[in-house]
């Protein structure tokens, strides 16, 4: 009889044994592939995050620029005064509002200048029309110069100051910026009157933090070559000088880059 010998099955799976170096190489390659994928994902996320941050940063810059542009933009200015700014005795093309607008546009500022001045107006008359005049849409700046006729008539400076203060309040309530152009009284009503009157404009400027032109007629008053035959109202050359004074004040206070 033939004896059949049965050997046990191997304990480990039957596989083709490859060299040790190939196994190591395979493991390193797979690890490299996995690591490469992880780094790719990390770099992608980082780039996306950086792009997002850049976009956010750019958007913030644009918003800041737009806000700054809005803050500094000026499109409409109203001259609110009496005959000294109304163009009394001058043809329309030489009115202060027309000259000032041309001067501003010649320097690249697209600003409309409105003549809101009335010859003969006192501070009281200005107050009576302030609500109506300053209710016009989109007024950015008012140049306020009233009080000359008050002074000529000897009106109490306290009354003039009170009227101007109410006009200023109306403008501020309408979000209108203000340049206050002052006047200087002669001594014809006495030194005490002159002292009280001359203080009106710097006091109001300080109280309401307003830009101040101390004297509207600086460089023009009492010069026969720059005034009409009445010796009071500026002629064409005088209007040019006043226009330059106003333009420089507007630029210095509201049109700085």
CSV table of C-alpha atoms in Angstrom, one decimal:
chain,number,residue,atom,x,y,z
A,1,UNK,CA,0.0,0.0,0.0
A,2,UNK,CA,1.1,3.5,-0.8
A,3,UNK,CA,1.2,6.0,2.0
A,4,UNK,CA,0.0,9.6,1.1
A,5,UNK,CA,1.7,12.4,3.0
A,6,UNK,CA,-0.5,15.5,3.5
A,7,UNK,CA,1.4,18.6,4.4
A,8,UNK,CA,-0.4,21.6,6.1
A,9,UNK,CA,-1.3,24.8,4.1
A,10,UNK,CA,1.2,27.6,4.6
A,11,UNK,CA,0.2,30.0,7.4
A,12,UNK,CA,0.8,33.1,5.3
A,13,UNK,CA,-0.8,34.2,2.0
A,14,UNK,CA,0.9,32.8,-1.0
A,15,UNK,CA,2.3,35.8,-2.9
A,16,UNK,CA,5.1,36.4,-5.2
A,17,UNK,CA,8.0,37.6,-3.1
A,18,UNK,CA,9.7,40.7,-4.7
A,19,UNK,CA,13.0,42.2,-3.7
A,20,UNK,CA,13.2,44.3,-0.6
A,21,UNK,CA,14.4,47.3,-2.5
A,22,UNK,CA,11.3,47.2,-4.8
A,23,UNK,CA,9.0,47.1,-1.8
A,24,UNK,CA,10.7,50.1,-0.2
A,25,UNK,CA,10.6,52.0,-3.5
A,26,UNK,CA,6.9,51.3,-3.9
A,27,UNK,CA,6.2,52.5,-0.4
A,28,UNK,CA,8.2,55.7,-0.9
A,29,UNK,CA,6.5,56.4,-4.3
A,30,UNK,CA,3.1,56.0,-2.8
A,31,UNK,CA,4.0,58.2,0.1
A,32,UNK,CA,5.3,60.8,-2.3
A,33,UNK,CA,2.1,60.7,-4.3
A,34,UNK,CA,0.0,61.2,-1.2
A,35,UNK,CA,2.2,64.0,0.1
A,36,UNK,CA,2.1,65.7,-3.3
A,37,UNK,CA,-1.7,65.7,-3.2
A,38,UNK,CA,-1.7,67.1,0.3
A,39,UNK,CA,0.7,69.9,-0.7
A,40,UNK,CA,-1.3,70.6,-3.8
A,41,UNK,CA,-4.4,71.0,-1.8
A,42,UNK,CA,-2.5,73.2,0.7
A,43,UNK,CA,-1.1,75.4,-2.0
A,44,UNK,CA,-4.5,75.7,-3.7
A,45,UNK,CA,-6.1,76.7,-0.5
A,46,UNK,CA,-3.4,79.2,0.2
A,47,UNK,CA,-3.7,80.7,-3.2
A,48,UNK,CA,-7.4,80.9,-3.0
A,49,UNK,CA,-7.1,82.5,0.4
A,50,UNK,CA,-4.5,85.0,-0.9
A,51,UNK,CA,-6.7,85.8,-3.9
A,52,UNK,CA,-9.6,86.3,-1.5
A,53,UNK,CA,-7.5,88.5,0.7
A,54,UNK,CA,-6.3,90.5,-2.3
A,55,UNK,CA,-9.8,91.0,-3.5
A,56,UNK,CA,-10.9,92.0,-0.1
A,57,UNK,CA,-8.0,94.4,0.2
A,58,UNK,CA,-8.7,95.9,-3.3
A,59,UNK,CA,-12.4,96.3,-2.5
A,60,UNK,CA,-11.5,98.1,0.7
A,61,UNK,CA,-9.2,100.5,-1.2
A,62,UNK,CA,-11.9,101.2,-3.8
A,63,UNK,CA,-14.4,101.9,-1.0
A,64,UNK,CA,-12.0,104.3,0.7
A,65,UNK,CA,-11.3,106.1,-2.5
A,66,UNK,CA,-15.0,106.4,-3.3
A,67,UNK,CA,-15.7,107.7,0.2
A,68,UNK,CA,-12.8,110.2,-0.1
A,69,UNK,CA,-13.9,111.2,-3.6
A,70,UNK,CA,-17.4,111.8,-2.2
A,71,UNK,CA,-16.1,113.7,0.7
A,72,UNK,CA,-13.9,116.0,-1.4
A,73,UNK,CA,-16.3,116.3,-4.4
A,74,UNK,CA,-17.7,119.8,-4.9
A,75,UNK,CA,-20.2,120.5,-7.6
A,76,UNK,CA,-22.2,123.6,-6.6
A,77,UNK,CA,-21.3,126.8,-4.8
A,78,UNK,CA,-23.6,129.6,-3.9
A,79,UNK,CA,-22.5,133.2,-3.3
A,80,UNK,CA,-24.8,134.5,-0.6
A,81,UNK,CA,-24.2,138.2,0.0
A,82,UNK,CA,-25.1,141.7,-1.2
A,83,UNK,CA,-24.1,144.0,-4.0
A,84,UNK,CA,-20.4,143.4,-3.4
A,85,UNK,CA,-20.9,139.8,-4.7
A,86,UNK,CA,-24.0,140.3,-6.8
A,87,UNK,CA,-22.1,142.1,-9.6
A,88,UNK,CA,-23.7,145.5,-9.1
A,89,UNK,CA,-22.9,147.9,-12.0
A,90,UNK,CA,-21.2,145.2,-14.1
A,91,UNK,CA,-22.3,143.3,-17.2
A,92,UNK,CA,-23.3,139.7,-16.6
A,93,UNK,CA,-20.0,138.3,-18.0
A,94,UNK,CA,-18.1,140.2,-15.3
A,95,UNK,CA,-20.3,139.1,-12.3
A,96,UNK,CA,-18.3,137.5,-9.6
A,97,UNK,CA,-20.1,134.2,-9.9
A,98,UNK,CA,-19.3,134.0,-13.6
A,99,UNK,CA,-15.7,134.9,-13.2
A,100,UNK,CA,-15.2,132.5,-10.2
A,101,UNK,CA,-16.8,129.6,-12.1
A,102,UNK,CA,-14.5,130.2,-15.1
A,103,UNK,CA,-11.4,130.4,-13.0
A,104,UNK,CA,-12.3,127.1,-11.2
A,105,UNK,CA,-13.0,125.4,-14.5
A,106,UNK,CA,-9.7,126.7,-16.0
A,107,UNK,CA,-8.0,124.7,-13.3
A,108,UNK,CA,-10.0,121.5,-13.9
A,109,UNK,CA,-12.7,121.9,-11.3
A,110,UNK,CA,-16.2,121.3,-12.7
A,111,UNK,CA,-18.0,123.5,-10.2
A,112,UNK,CA,-21.2,125.5,-10.8
A,113,UNK,CA,-21.2,128.9,-9.0
A,114,UNK,CA,-24.6,130.3,-8.3
A,115,UNK,CA,-25.3,134.0,-7.8
A,116,UNK,CA,-27.4,134.0,-4.7
A,117,UNK,CA,-26.6,137.6,-3.7
A,118,UNK,CA,-29.0,140.5,-3.7
A,119,UNK,CA,-27.9,144.2,-4.0
A,120,UNK,CA,-28.9,146.2,-1.0
A,121,UNK,CA,-29.4,143.1,1.2
A,122,UNK,CA,-28.8,143.4,4.9
A,123,UNK,CA,-28.2,140.4,7.2
A,124,UNK,CA,-31.9,140.5,8.0
A,125,UNK,CA,-32.9,140.4,4.4
A,126,UNK,CA,-30.4,137.5,3.9
A,127,UNK,CA,-32.1,135.6,6.7
A,128,UNK,CA,-35.5,136.1,5.2
A,129,UNK,CA,-34.4,134.4,2.0
A,130,UNK,CA,-32.0,131.9,3.4
A,131,UNK,CA,-34.4,129.0,3.7
A,132,UNK,CA,-35.6,129.3,0.1
A,133,UNK,CA,-32.2,129.9,-1.4
A,134,UNK,CA,-30.4,127.1,0.5
A,135,UNK,CA,-33.1,124.6,-0.1
A,136,UNK,CA,-31.9,124.2,-3.7
A,137,UNK,CA,-30.7,120.7,-4.3
A,138,UNK,CA,-27.1,119.7,-4.2
A,139,UNK,CA,-25.5,122.9,-2.8
A,140,UNK,CA,-22.1,121.9,-1.5
A,141,UNK,CA,-20.7,125.2,-0.3
A,142,UNK,CA,-22.0,128.7,0.6
A,143,UNK,CA,-19.8,131.7,0.6
A,144,UNK,CA,-21.5,134.0,3.1
A,145,UNK,CA,-20.7,137.7,3.0
A,146,UNK,CA,-23.4,139.9,4.5
A,147,UNK,CA,-23.2,142.8,6.9
A,148,UNK,CA,-21.8,145.7,4.8
A,149,UNK,CA,-25.2,147.3,4.5
A,150,UNK,CA,-25.9,146.7,8.2
A,151,UNK,CA,-22.7,148.6,8.9
A,152,UNK,CA,-23.5,151.5,6.6
A,153,UNK,CA,-26.9,151.9,8.3
A,154,UNK,CA,-25.4,151.7,11.8
A,155,UNK,CA,-27.4,148.6,12.7
A,156,UNK,CA,-26.5,147.1,16.1
A,157,UNK,CA,-23.7,144.6,15.5
A,158,UNK,CA,-25.4,142.2,17.9
A,159,UNK,CA,-28.4,142.1,15.6
A,160,UNK,CA,-26.2,141.5,12.6
A,161,UNK,CA,-24.4,138.7,14.4
A,162,UNK,CA,-27.6,137.1,15.4
A,163,UNK,CA,-28.9,137.1,11.8
A,164,UNK,CA,-25.7,135.7,10.4
A,165,UNK,CA,-25.7,133.0,13.1
A,166,UNK,CA,-29.2,131.9,12.0
A,167,UNK,CA,-28.2,131.8,8.4
A,168,UNK,CA,-25.2,129.7,9.3
A,169,UNK,CA,-27.4,127.3,11.2
A,170,UNK,CA,-29.8,126.9,8.3
A,171,UNK,CA,-26.9,126.1,6.0
A,172,UNK,CA,-25.4,123.6,8.4
A,173,UNK,CA,-28.8,121.9,8.8
A,174,UNK,CA,-28.8,121.4,5.1
A,175,UNK,CA,-25.3,119.9,5.2
A,176,UNK,CA,-23.8,122.9,3.3
A,177,UNK,CA,-20.2,123.8,4.0
A,178,UNK,CA,-19.5,127.5,4.7
A,179,UNK,CA,-16.8,130.0,4.0
A,180,UNK,CA,-17.4,133.2,5.9
A,181,UNK,CA,-16.2,136.3,4.1
A,182,UNK,CA,-15.9,139.2,6.6
A,183,UNK,CA,-16.2,143.0,6.4
A,184,UNK,CA,-14.4,145.7,8.3
A,185,UNK,CA,-16.2,148.8,9.6
A,186,UNK,CA,-14.9,152.3,9.2
A,187,UNK,CA,-14.8,154.6,12.3
A,188,UNK,CA,-17.7,156.7,11.1
A,189,UNK,CA,-20.0,155.2,13.8
A,190,UNK,CA,-17.3,155.4,16.5
A,191,UNK,CA,-14.5,153.1,17.6
A,192,UNK,CA,-16.8,151.0,19.9
A,193,UNK,CA,-19.1,150.3,17.0
A,194,UNK,CA,-16.1,149.3,14.8
A,195,UNK,CA,-14.7,147.1,17.5
A,196,UNK,CA,-18.0,145.2,18.0
A,197,UNK,CA,-18.7,144.9,14.3
A,198,UNK,CA,-15.2,143.7,13.3
A,199,UNK,CA,-15.4,140.9,15.9
A,200,UNK,CA,-18.6,139.4,14.3
A,201,UNK,CA,-16.8,137.3,11.7
A,202,UNK,CA,-13.9,135.8,13.6
A,203,UNK,CA,-16.2,135.1,16.5
A,204,UNK,CA,-18.7,133.2,14.3
A,205,UNK,CA,-15.9,131.4,12.5
A,206,UNK,CA,-14.4,130.2,15.8
A,207,UNK,CA,-17.8,129.2,17.2
A,208,UNK,CA,-18.9,127.1,14.2
A,209,UNK,CA,-15.4,126.1,13.0
A,210,UNK,CA,-15.9,127.9,9.7
A,211,UNK,CA,-13.3,128.8,7.1
A,212,UNK,CA,-12.8,132.6,7.2
A,213,UNK,CA,-11.8,135.2,4.7
A,214,UNK,CA,-11.1,138.1,7.2
A,215,UNK,CA,-12.0,140.8,4.6
A,216,UNK,CA,-13.8,140.2,1.3
A,217,UNK,CA,-12.4,143.3,-0.3
A,218,UNK,CA,-8.8,142.7,0.7
A,219,UNK,CA,-6.6,144.4,-1.9
A,220,UNK,CA,-9.6,146.1,-3.6
A,221,UNK,CA,-11.1,148.5,-1.0
A,222,UNK,CA,-10.0,152.2,-1.3
A,223,UNK,CA,-8.2,151.6,-4.6
A,224,UNK,CA,-9.7,153.8,-7.3
A,225,UNK,CA,-8.3,151.6,-10.0
A,226,UNK,CA,-10.2,148.6,-8.8
A,227,UNK,CA,-13.5,150.2,-7.9
A,228,UNK,CA,-16.4,151.9,-9.8
A,229,UNK,CA,-17.0,155.6,-9.6
A,230,UNK,CA,-18.9,155.3,-6.4
A,231,UNK,CA,-15.7,154.2,-4.7
A,232,UNK,CA,-17.5,151.2,-3.0
A,233,UNK,CA,-18.3,148.6,-5.6
A,234,UNK,CA,-15.5,146.7,-7.4
A,235,UNK,CA,-15.1,147.2,-11.1
A,236,UNK,CA,-14.1,144.4,-13.5
A,237,UNK,CA,-10.5,144.3,-12.3
A,238,UNK,CA,-11.6,144.4,-8.7
A,239,UNK,CA,-14.0,141.5,-9.3
A,240,UNK,CA,-11.0,139.5,-10.7
A,241,UNK,CA,-9.1,140.0,-7.5
A,242,UNK,CA,-12.0,139.0,-5.3
A,243,UNK,CA,-12.6,136.0,-7.5
A,244,UNK,CA,-9.0,135.0,-6.9
A,245,UNK,CA,-9.4,135.4,-3.1
A,246,UNK,CA,-12.5,133.2,-3.1
A,247,UNK,CA,-10.9,130.6,-5.4
A,248,UNK,CA,-7.9,130.2,-3.2
A,249,UNK,CA,-10.0,129.8,-0.1
A,250,UNK,CA,-12.1,127.1,-1.8
A,251,UNK,CA,-9.1,125.3,-3.0
A,252,UNK,CA,-7.2,125.5,0.3
A,253,UNK,CA,-10.2,124.4,2.4
A,254,UNK,CA,-12.1,122.0,0.2
A,255,UNK,CA,-10.3,121.0,-2.9
A,256,UNK,CA,-7.0,119.7,-1.5
A,257,UNK,CA,-5.8,116.4,-3.1
